[in-house]
Short mmCIF file of C-alpha atoms in Angstrom, two decimals:
data_model
loop_
_atom_site.label_atom_id
_atom_site.label_comp_id
_atom_site.label_asym_id
_atom_site.label_seq_id
_atom_site.Cartn_x
_atom_site.Cartn_y
_atom_site.Cartn_z
CA UNK A 59 0.03 -0.08 0.01
CA UNK A 60 1.25 3.60 -0.86
CA UNK A 61 0.87 5.35 2.59
CA UNK A 62 1.99 8.64 0.94
CA UNK A 63 -0.74 8.86 -1.58
CA UNK A 64 -2.75 12.00 -1.69
CA UNK A 65 -6.14 12.97 -3.04
CA UNK A 66 -6.45 16.70 -3.54
CA UNK A 67 -9.45 18.41 -3.99
CA UNK A 68 -10.49 21.26 -6.33
CA UNK A 69 -10.67 24.76 -5.20
CA UNK A 70 -14.13 25.27 -3.34
CA UNK A 71 -14.82 21.55 -3.24
CA UNK A 72 -13.94 20.94 0.33
CA UNK A 73 -17.25 22.41 2.13
CA UNK A 74 -18.81 19.20 2.61
CA UNK A 75 -15.89 17.34 3.90
CA UNK A 76 -15.14 20.41 6.50
CA UNK A 77 -18.75 19.55 7.71
CA UNK A 78 -17.62 15.86 8.18
CA UNK A 79 -19.65 14.47 5.34
CA UNK A 80 -17.71 11.05 4.82
CA UNK A 81 -18.07 10.88 0.96
CA UNK A 82 -15.62 12.50 -1.42
CA UNK A 83 -17.29 12.45 -4.99
CA UNK A 84 -15.17 12.01 -8.32
CA UNK A 85 -16.15 15.33 -9.51
CA UNK A 86 -14.55 17.10 -6.45
CA UNK A 87 -11.14 15.53 -7.02
CA UNK A 88 -8.44 17.71 -8.49
CA UNK A 89 -5.62 15.01 -8.83
CA UNK A 90 -4.39 11.97 -7.26
CA UNK A 91 -0.76 12.09 -6.22
CA UNK A 92 1.03 8.74 -5.92
CA UNK A 93 -0.30 5.41 -7.24
CA UNK A 94 -2.97 4.17 -4.63
CA UNK A 95 -4.58 0.92 -5.38
CA UNK A 96 -8.37 0.24 -4.81
CA UNK A 97 -8.90 0.21 -1.01
CA UNK A 98 -5.63 1.92 -0.20
CA UNK A 99 -5.96 4.61 2.54
CA UNK A 100 -5.22 8.17 1.04
CA UNK A 101 -4.66 11.33 2.67
CA UNK A 102 -7.41 13.92 1.35
CA UNK A 103 -6.00 17.45 1.20
CA UNK A 104 -7.58 20.88 0.12
CA UNK A 105 -6.49 22.84 -2.90
CA UNK A 106 -3.67 24.44 -0.46
CA UNK A 107 -2.56 20.72 0.24
CA UNK A 108 -3.59 21.04 4.00
CA UNK A 109 -4.61 17.50 5.07
CA UNK A 110 -8.44 17.01 6.00
CA UNK A 111 -9.11 13.27 6.36
CA UNK A 112 -7.83 9.75 5.82
CA UNK A 113 -10.11 7.85 3.34
CA UNK A 114 -10.25 4.56 1.50
CA UNK A 115 -9.67 5.03 -2.46
CA UNK A 116 -12.08 3.64 -4.90
CA UNK A 117 -11.27 4.54 -8.41
CA UNK A 118 -14.18 2.66 -9.92
CA UNK A 119 -16.80 4.34 -7.93
CA UNK A 120 -18.47 7.87 -8.41
CA UNK A 121 -17.80 7.96 -4.68
CA UNK A 122 -14.03 8.24 -5.32
CA UNK A 123 -13.23 8.02 -1.50
CA UNK A 124 -14.88 7.42 1.86
CA UNK A 125 -13.62 8.85 5.14
CA UNK A 126 -11.99 6.60 7.64
CA UNK A 127 -11.15 9.29 10.01
CA UNK A 128 -10.90 13.17 10.15
CA UNK A 129 -7.76 12.74 12.38
CA UNK A 130 -5.00 12.38 9.93
CA UNK A 131 -2.62 11.07 12.63
CA UNK A 132 -4.85 8.00 12.98
CA UNK A 133 -3.53 4.55 12.19
CA UNK A 134 -5.92 2.77 9.72
CA UNK A 135 -5.30 -0.87 10.28
CA UNK A 136 -6.97 -4.01 11.31
CA UNK A 137 -7.01 -2.86 14.84
CA UNK A 138 -8.83 0.51 13.86
CA UNK A 139 -11.64 -1.67 12.13
CA UNK A 140 -11.82 -4.12 15.24
CA UNK A 141 -12.00 -1.20 17.71
CA UNK A 142 -14.96 0.51 15.70
CA UNK A 143 -16.93 -2.63 15.34
CA UNK A 144 -16.54 -3.27 19.18
CA UNK A 145 -17.73 0.28 20.00
CA UNK A 146 -20.70 -0.02 17.66
CA UNK A 147 -21.89 -3.07 19.32
CA UNK A 148 -21.36 -1.62 22.73
CA UNK A 149 -23.45 1.37 21.80
CA UNK A 150 -26.28 -0.79 20.69
CA UNK A 151 -26.02 -2.79 24.10
CA UNK A 152 -27.05 0.42 25.97
CA UNK A 153 -30.09 1.19 23.39
CA UNK A 154 -32.33 -1.05 25.34
CA UNK A 155 -33.89 -2.80 22.43
CA UNK A 156 -37.11 -3.95 23.68
CA UNK A 157 -37.92 -7.77 24.06
CA UNK A 158 -35.73 -9.12 21.25
CA UNK A 159 -32.36 -10.28 19.93
CA UNK A 160 -32.51 -8.96 16.64
CA UNK A 161 -30.29 -5.89 16.20
CA UNK A 162 -28.26 -3.89 13.79
CA UNK A 163 -24.70 -3.82 14.96
CA UNK A 164 -23.00 -1.75 12.55
CA UNK A 165 -24.63 0.65 10.14
CA UNK A 166 -21.79 1.70 7.76
CA UNK A 167 -20.82 5.41 7.66
CA UNK A 168 -22.94 5.87 10.90
CA UNK A 169 -20.48 4.05 12.84
CA UNK A 170 -17.34 5.14 10.94
CA UNK A 171 -17.12 1.93 8.87
CA UNK A 172 -18.28 3.03 5.39
CA UNK A 173 -19.71 -0.23 3.43
CA UNK A 174 -20.25 -2.56 6.36
CA UNK A 175 -23.48 -3.46 7.80
CA UNK A 176 -23.82 -6.20 10.32
CA UNK A 177 -26.89 -7.60 11.81
CA UNK A 178 -27.30 -9.89 14.76
CA UNK A 179 -29.90 -12.63 15.33
CA UNK A 180 -29.19 -14.19 18.58
CA UNK A 181 -26.02 -16.02 18.25
CA UNK A 182 -25.68 -15.43 14.44
CA UNK A 183 -24.19 -12.30 12.88
CA UNK A 184 -24.75 -11.71 9.28
CA UNK A 185 -22.68 -8.99 7.49
CA UNK A 186 -22.39 -7.33 4.10
CA UNK A 187 -19.47 -5.46 2.58
CA UNK A 188 -20.09 -3.10 -0.26
CA UNK A 189 -16.71 -0.98 -0.45
CA UNK A 190 -13.33 -1.94 -1.34
CA UNK A 191 -11.84 -0.35 1.66
CA UNK A 192 -13.72 -2.73 3.99
CA UNK A 193 -13.35 -5.53 1.58
CA UNK A 194 -9.60 -5.34 2.19
CA UNK A 195 -10.28 -5.69 6.11
CA UNK A 196 -12.59 -8.64 5.76
CA UNK A 197 -10.53 -10.96 8.22
CA UNK A 198 -10.47 -8.12 10.75
CA UNK A 199 -14.16 -7.77 10.27
CA UNK A 200 -14.96 -11.29 10.76
CA UNK A 201 -12.47 -11.69 13.79
CA UNK A 202 -14.28 -8.57 15.64
CA UNK A 203 -17.71 -9.91 15.02
CA UNK A 204 -16.85 -13.40 16.21
CA UNK A 205 -15.30 -12.10 19.40
CA UNK A 206 -18.54 -10.54 20.51
CA UNK A 207 -20.15 -12.18 23.53
CA UNK A 208 -22.37 -14.99 22.68
CA UNK A 209 -21.61 -15.01 18.90
CA UNK A 210 -21.45 -18.60 17.56
CA UNK A 211 -21.54 -17.94 13.82
CA UNK A 212 -20.49 -15.21 11.44
CA UNK A 213 -22.02 -15.40 7.98
CA UNK A 214 -21.17 -13.21 5.03
CA UNK A 215 -23.85 -11.86 2.52
CA UNK A 216 -21.85 -9.58 0.20
CA UNK A 217 -23.78 -10.23 -2.77
CA UNK A 218 -25.79 -7.01 -3.54
CA UNK A 219 -25.35 -5.15 -6.98
CA UNK A 220 -23.58 -2.22 -5.50
CA UNK A 221 -20.39 -4.17 -5.10
CA UNK A 222 -20.01 -4.14 -8.98
CA UNK A 223 -19.70 -0.44 -8.52
CA UNK A 224 -16.59 -0.91 -6.43
CA UNK A 225 -15.01 -3.43 -8.71
CA UNK A 226 -15.92 -6.24 -6.34
CA UNK A 227 -17.58 -9.77 -7.08
CA UNK A 228 -20.23 -11.31 -5.10
CA UNK A 229 -19.15 -13.33 -2.30
CA UNK A 230 -21.28 -15.37 0.53
CA UNK A 231 -20.70 -18.12 3.15
CA UNK A 232 -19.89 -18.93 6.70
CA UNK A 233 -16.76 -17.23 7.81
CA UNK A 234 -16.89 -18.38 11.41
CA UNK A 235 -18.57 -21.31 13.24
CA UNK A 236 -21.44 -23.17 11.60
CA UNK A 237 -24.88 -21.70 10.41
CA UNK A 238 -27.67 -23.27 12.82
CA UNK A 239 -30.93 -24.15 11.16
CA UNK A 240 -33.35 -22.60 11.68
CA UNK A 241 -32.19 -18.89 12.51
CA UNK A 242 -34.92 -16.81 14.26
CA UNK A 243 -35.34 -13.21 14.87
CA UNK A 244 -37.10 -12.35 18.08
CA UNK A 245 -38.78 -8.94 18.70
CA UNK A 246 -41.71 -7.63 20.69
CA UNK A 247 -42.74 -11.23 21.85
CA UNK A 248 -42.80 -12.63 18.17
CA UNK A 249 -40.38 -14.62 16.32
CA UNK A 250 -39.45 -14.67 12.57
CA UNK A 251 -37.56 -17.12 10.39
CA UNK A 252 -34.46 -15.58 9.16
CA UNK A 253 -33.35 -16.91 5.54
CA UNK A 254 -29.59 -16.07 6.12
CA UNK A 255 -28.50 -17.77 2.98
CA UNK A 256 -31.06 -16.50 0.41
CA UNK A 257 -33.46 -13.96 2.07
CA UNK A 258 -33.29 -10.14 1.24
CA UNK A 259 -30.41 -8.18 2.61
CA UNK A 260 -29.24 -10.17 5.67
CA UNK A 261 -32.51 -12.28 5.83
CA UNK A 262 -34.76 -9.99 7.74
CA UNK A 263 -35.82 -6.32 7.87
CA UNK A 264 -34.86 -5.43 11.31
CA UNK A 265 -35.58 -1.60 10.35
CA UNK A 266 -39.33 -2.23 10.71
CA UNK A 267 -39.15 -3.20 14.32
CA UNK A 268 -41.01 -0.12 15.68
CA UNK A 269 -43.61 -0.08 12.86
CA UNK A 270 -44.48 -3.77 13.41
CA UNK A 271 -45.19 -2.92 17.04
CA UNK A 272 -47.46 0.11 16.00
CA UNK A 273 -49.30 -2.16 13.67
CA UNK A 274 -49.95 -4.72 16.26
CA UNK A 275 -51.12 -1.82 18.61
CA UNK A 276 -53.62 -0.59 16.14
CA UNK A 277 -54.85 -3.71 14.43
CA UNK A 278 -57.56 -4.85 16.95
CA UNK A 279 -60.79 -5.73 15.15
CA UNK A 280 -59.47 -4.19 11.92
CA UNK A 281 -59.59 -5.71 8.23
CA UNK A 282 -56.00 -5.40 7.52
CA UNK A 283 -54.11 -5.37 4.02
CA UNK A 284 -50.43 -6.09 3.92
CA UNK A 285 -49.05 -5.23 0.50
CA UNK A 286 -45.62 -6.25 -0.52
CA UNK A 287 -45.84 -8.63 2.47
CA UNK A 288 -42.70 -10.54 1.84
CA UNK A 289 -42.38 -13.17 4.72
CA UNK A 290 -45.36 -11.72 6.56
CA UNK A 291 -43.87 -9.99 9.57
CA UNK A 292 -46.45 -7.28 9.53
CA UNK A 293 -49.30 -9.79 9.08
CA UNK A 294 -48.05 -11.68 11.88
CA UNK A 295 -47.83 -8.46 14.02
CA UNK A 296 -51.48 -7.68 13.04
CA UNK A 297 -52.73 -11.04 13.80
CA UNK A 298 -51.05 -10.81 17.30
CA UNK A 299 -52.80 -7.51 17.70
CA UNK A 300 -56.16 -9.05 17.21
CA UNK A 301 -57.00 -8.05 13.45
CA UNK A 302 -60.40 -9.27 12.48
CA UNK A 303 -59.08 -10.32 8.95
CA UNK A 304 -55.84 -10.15 7.13
CA UNK A 305 -54.86 -10.27 3.53
CA UNK A 306 -51.22 -10.44 2.37
CA UNK A 307 -50.10 -9.76 -1.17
CA UNK A 308 -46.52 -10.62 -2.54
CA UNK A 309 -45.29 -11.63 -5.92
CA UNK A 310 -43.15 -14.26 -4.35
CA UNK A 311 -44.65 -17.74 -3.67
CA UNK A 312 -41.63 -18.92 -1.50
CA UNK A 313 -41.89 -15.70 0.45
CA UNK A 314 -45.66 -16.35 1.31
CA UNK A 315 -44.87 -20.00 2.23
CA UNK A 316 -42.33 -18.47 4.90
CA UNK A 317 -44.93 -16.19 5.88
CA UNK A 318 -47.12 -19.32 6.65
CA UNK A 319 -44.21 -20.58 8.63
CA UNK A 320 -43.91 -17.31 10.63
CA UNK A 321 -47.71 -17.55 11.45
CA UNK A 322 -47.39 -21.07 12.69
CA UNK A 323 -44.26 -20.21 14.79
CA UNK A 324 -46.23 -17.52 16.50
CA UNK A 325 -49.44 -19.66 16.57
CA UNK A 326 -51.61 -17.02 14.77
CA UNK A 327 -53.67 -17.14 11.75
CA UNK A 328 -52.71 -14.59 9.05
CA UNK A 329 -55.74 -15.25 6.68
CA UNK A 330 -55.48 -14.90 2.93
CA UNK A 331 -52.09 -15.14 1.04
CA UNK A 332 -52.29 -13.77 -2.28
CA UNK A 333 -49.53 -14.39 -4.93
CA UNK A 334 -49.73 -11.48 -7.18
CA UNK A 335 -48.15 -8.19 -8.71
CA UNK A 336 -49.11 -5.64 -5.96
CA UNK A 337 -50.29 -3.01 -8.37
CA UNK A 338 -52.27 -5.39 -10.38
CA UNK A 339 -54.14 -6.71 -7.36
CA UNK A 340 -54.58 -3.25 -5.91
CA UNK A 341 -56.47 -2.34 -8.91
CA UNK A 342 -58.52 -5.67 -8.59
CA UNK A 343 -59.51 -4.98 -5.20
CA UNK A 344 -60.55 -1.52 -6.15
CA UNK A 345 -62.69 -2.71 -8.82
CA UNK A 346 -64.19 -5.22 -6.67
CA UNK A 347 -65.07 -2.45 -4.08
CA UNK A 348 -63.03 -4.02 -1.47
CA UNK A 349 -62.34 -2.10 1.60
CA UNK A 350 -60.02 -2.35 4.68
CA UNK A 351 -59.48 -0.52 7.99
CA UNK A 352 -55.69 -0.77 8.08
CA UNK A 353 -53.25 -1.00 5.10
CA UNK A 354 -49.52 -1.47 5.19
CA UNK A 355 -47.52 -0.47 2.21
CA UNK A 356 -43.87 -1.42 2.33
CA UNK A 357 -42.45 -1.60 -1.23
CA UNK A 358 -39.00 -2.50 -2.07
CA UNK A 359 -36.62 0.06 -2.93
CA UNK A 360 -37.90 1.93 -6.08
CA UNK A 361 -35.10 4.40 -6.63
CA UNK A 362 -31.70 3.12 -6.43
CA UNK A 363 -30.19 6.50 -7.59
CA UNK A 364 -31.39 10.16 -8.23
CA UNK A 365 -31.85 9.24 -11.99
CA UNK A 366 -34.63 7.00 -10.96
CA UNK A 367 -36.46 9.34 -8.63
CA UNK A 368 -39.15 10.52 -11.24
CA UNK A 369 -40.16 6.97 -12.10
CA UNK A 370 -40.30 6.00 -8.18
CA UNK A 371 -42.35 8.90 -7.32
CA UNK A 372 -44.89 7.91 -9.96
CA UNK A 373 -45.13 4.41 -8.75
CA UNK A 374 -45.27 5.57 -5.01
CA UNK A 375 -48.25 7.81 -6.20
CA UNK A 376 -50.06 5.08 -7.75
CA UNK A 377 -49.75 2.80 -4.93
CA UNK A 378 -50.92 5.38 -2.37
CA UNK A 379 -53.63 6.36 -4.40
CA UNK A 380 -55.09 2.71 -4.68
CA UNK A 381 -54.61 2.12 -1.17
CA UNK A 382 -56.26 5.39 0.07
CA UNK A 383 -59.25 4.44 -2.20
CA UNK A 384 -59.57 1.05 -0.32
CA UNK A 385 -59.38 2.44 3.03
CA UNK A 386 -62.63 3.01 5.00
CA UNK A 387 -63.32 6.26 6.80
CA UNK A 388 -61.31 6.19 10.06
CA UNK A 389 -58.72 3.70 8.57
CA UNK A 390 -55.12 3.81 9.14
CA UNK A 391 -52.39 3.54 6.25
CA UNK A 392 -48.84 2.74 7.02
CA UNK A 393 -46.94 3.88 3.97
CA UNK A 394 -43.04 3.87 3.51
CA UNK A 395 -40.28 4.41 1.29
CA UNK A 396 -36.63 2.89 1.55
CA UNK A 397 -35.32 4.80 -1.41
CA UNK A 398 -32.72 6.99 0.04
CA UNK A 399 -32.80 9.12 -3.13
CA UNK A 400 -36.40 10.09 -2.24
CA UNK A 401 -36.46 12.68 0.72
CA UNK A 402 -38.98 12.67 3.39
CA UNK A 403 -40.33 16.02 2.08
CA UNK A 404 -40.82 14.66 -1.36
CA UNK A 405 -42.31 11.38 -0.20
CA UNK A 406 -44.86 13.49 1.90
CA UNK A 407 -45.79 15.51 -1.27
CA UNK A 408 -46.17 12.33 -3.31
CA UNK A 409 -48.64 10.99 -0.86
CA UNK A 410 -50.36 14.16 -0.49
CA UNK A 411 -50.88 14.21 -4.20
CA UNK A 412 -52.30 10.75 -3.98
CA UNK A 413 -54.84 11.69 -1.38
CA UNK A 414 -56.14 14.56 -3.59
CA UNK A 415 -56.46 12.28 -6.53
CA UNK A 416 -58.12 9.68 -4.48
CA UNK A 417 -60.37 12.25 -3.11
CA UNK A 418 -59.71 11.49 0.54
CA UNK A 419 -58.87 13.64 3.53
CA UNK A 420 -56.16 12.25 5.66
CA UNK A 421 -53.88 13.48 8.76
CA UNK A 422 -50.43 12.43 9.57
CA UNK A 423 -50.77 10.81 13.06
CA UNK A 424 -46.97 9.84 13.24
CA UNK A 425 -43.95 10.09 11.06
CA UNK A 426 -42.16 6.54 10.96
CA UNK A 427 -38.66 5.66 10.25
CA UNK A 428 -35.71 3.45 11.16
CA UNK A 429 -35.12 2.46 14.93
CA UNK A 430 -32.36 3.74 17.04
CA UNK A 431 -29.95 0.85 16.07
CA UNK A 432 -29.99 2.50 12.56
CA UNK A 433 -28.50 5.79 13.73
CA UNK A 434 -28.44 9.15 11.43
CA UNK A 435 -25.49 11.33 11.84
CA UNK A 436 -26.13 14.82 11.76
CA UNK A 437 -23.43 15.27 9.00
CA UNK A 438 -24.65 12.35 6.76
CA UNK A 439 -28.21 12.62 5.89
CA UNK A 440 -28.07 9.89 3.36
CA UNK A 441 -28.28 7.45 6.44
CA UNK A 442 -31.78 8.45 6.79
CA UNK A 443 -33.18 6.09 4.11
CA UNK A 444 -36.33 4.73 5.59
CA UNK A 445 -39.21 7.17 6.09
CA UNK A 446 -42.68 6.42 6.56
CA UNK A 447 -46.07 8.08 7.41
CA UNK A 448 -49.09 6.77 9.61
CA UNK A 449 -52.08 8.32 8.23
CA UNK A 450 -55.70 8.60 9.60
CA UNK A 451 -58.35 9.08 6.96
CA UNK A 452 -61.39 10.87 7.51
CA UNK A 453 -63.95 10.88 4.49
CA UNK A 454 -64.43 11.74 1.14
CA UNK A 455 -63.85 15.56 0.28
CA UNK A 456 -67.15 15.84 -1.16
CA UNK A 457 -68.98 13.87 1.48
CA UNK A 458 -70.22 14.85 5.06
CA UNK A 459 -67.85 13.69 7.93
CA UNK A 460 -68.98 10.41 8.95
CA UNK A 461 -68.15 11.04 12.57
CA UNK A 462 -65.23 8.97 13.50
CA UNK A 463 -63.60 10.25 16.64
CA UNK A 464 -60.04 10.51 17.31
CA UNK A 465 -60.05 8.10 20.12
CA UNK A 466 -62.39 5.56 18.35
CA UNK A 467 -60.37 5.49 15.51
CA UNK A 468 -57.10 5.25 17.38
CA UNK A 469 -58.01 2.80 20.02
#
């Protein structure tokens, strides 16, 4: 590694770095001095060659470097990575995750480890590496995760599409210990099967923990529709909360089979499982004049980058318009976007436009987002990827208010 390699910024392009934003975009780079290889640590300097940060170099990515530390005297080695993993895990230990053992241990830039995510399910830790800097430190990552108290297995799921942007090939498999079968995520008195080897991300969506609890709290005696249900976690939560009926829609048959497994594991009935395209099925339900008291819209990421935002907002509007038409007055809509490129303000505007087109009046009861183990640094707003709204519908704009009281509809 060339320790003396330097990345010099263009004049006036150091402002975000001075505010401790951890990304240096390719367009901000004036020149690279030395011959750094992918994953090498470089010194980032301003136009006057004043040192500003140490960062991992990625010549194949539009994010040309990602900051390790703003202290340029810091040693970036295996010990540095291990110390940050240990510190991140210790912070989670003090968060007081209620009644469960599923927790995000490491959240990339939020924990000073760009490109590393690690989720814990009891004695199993599943990690993903998406950047070349962390990829060079894989052995240190595994050793640090394996050293955490009670961890018996460390499994790698570095198989996302974003690895290709860093010039990396996908890689998965057991890195420490042996993978038990089955693996369960426990939260709020429920348990969910985790498909560590083939499921989305690390096998389970820990980031919706708080919202699942809310859905359970507001499901009693309600007819519930769960759209993009995946493995049925929201449906199980609704059933435990006392829903009068539940319909779950997902395009994946295997996912719905896993939803049945999760229902049996929690001794609940999650009602009808519909294998169908969500947009098509929502239109069919509208045409059949179906109606529900509570709807969950939790689609996958619809915008992977800013170029896809326009298309994504059209899809979000269509989904929310259809859902609002299916909600009875006094009904609740839990609607989400996990697209980091779609801001909270834009998402609210899209949902508001859908309400107008659906001829519905709705109030924001609560803004929803990722739980405390997915922290959002003040200097890195891109970490705020999950945004949601809990909406209370009133009545059609052209009809008399049907008289739902706040307390009765929010029991």
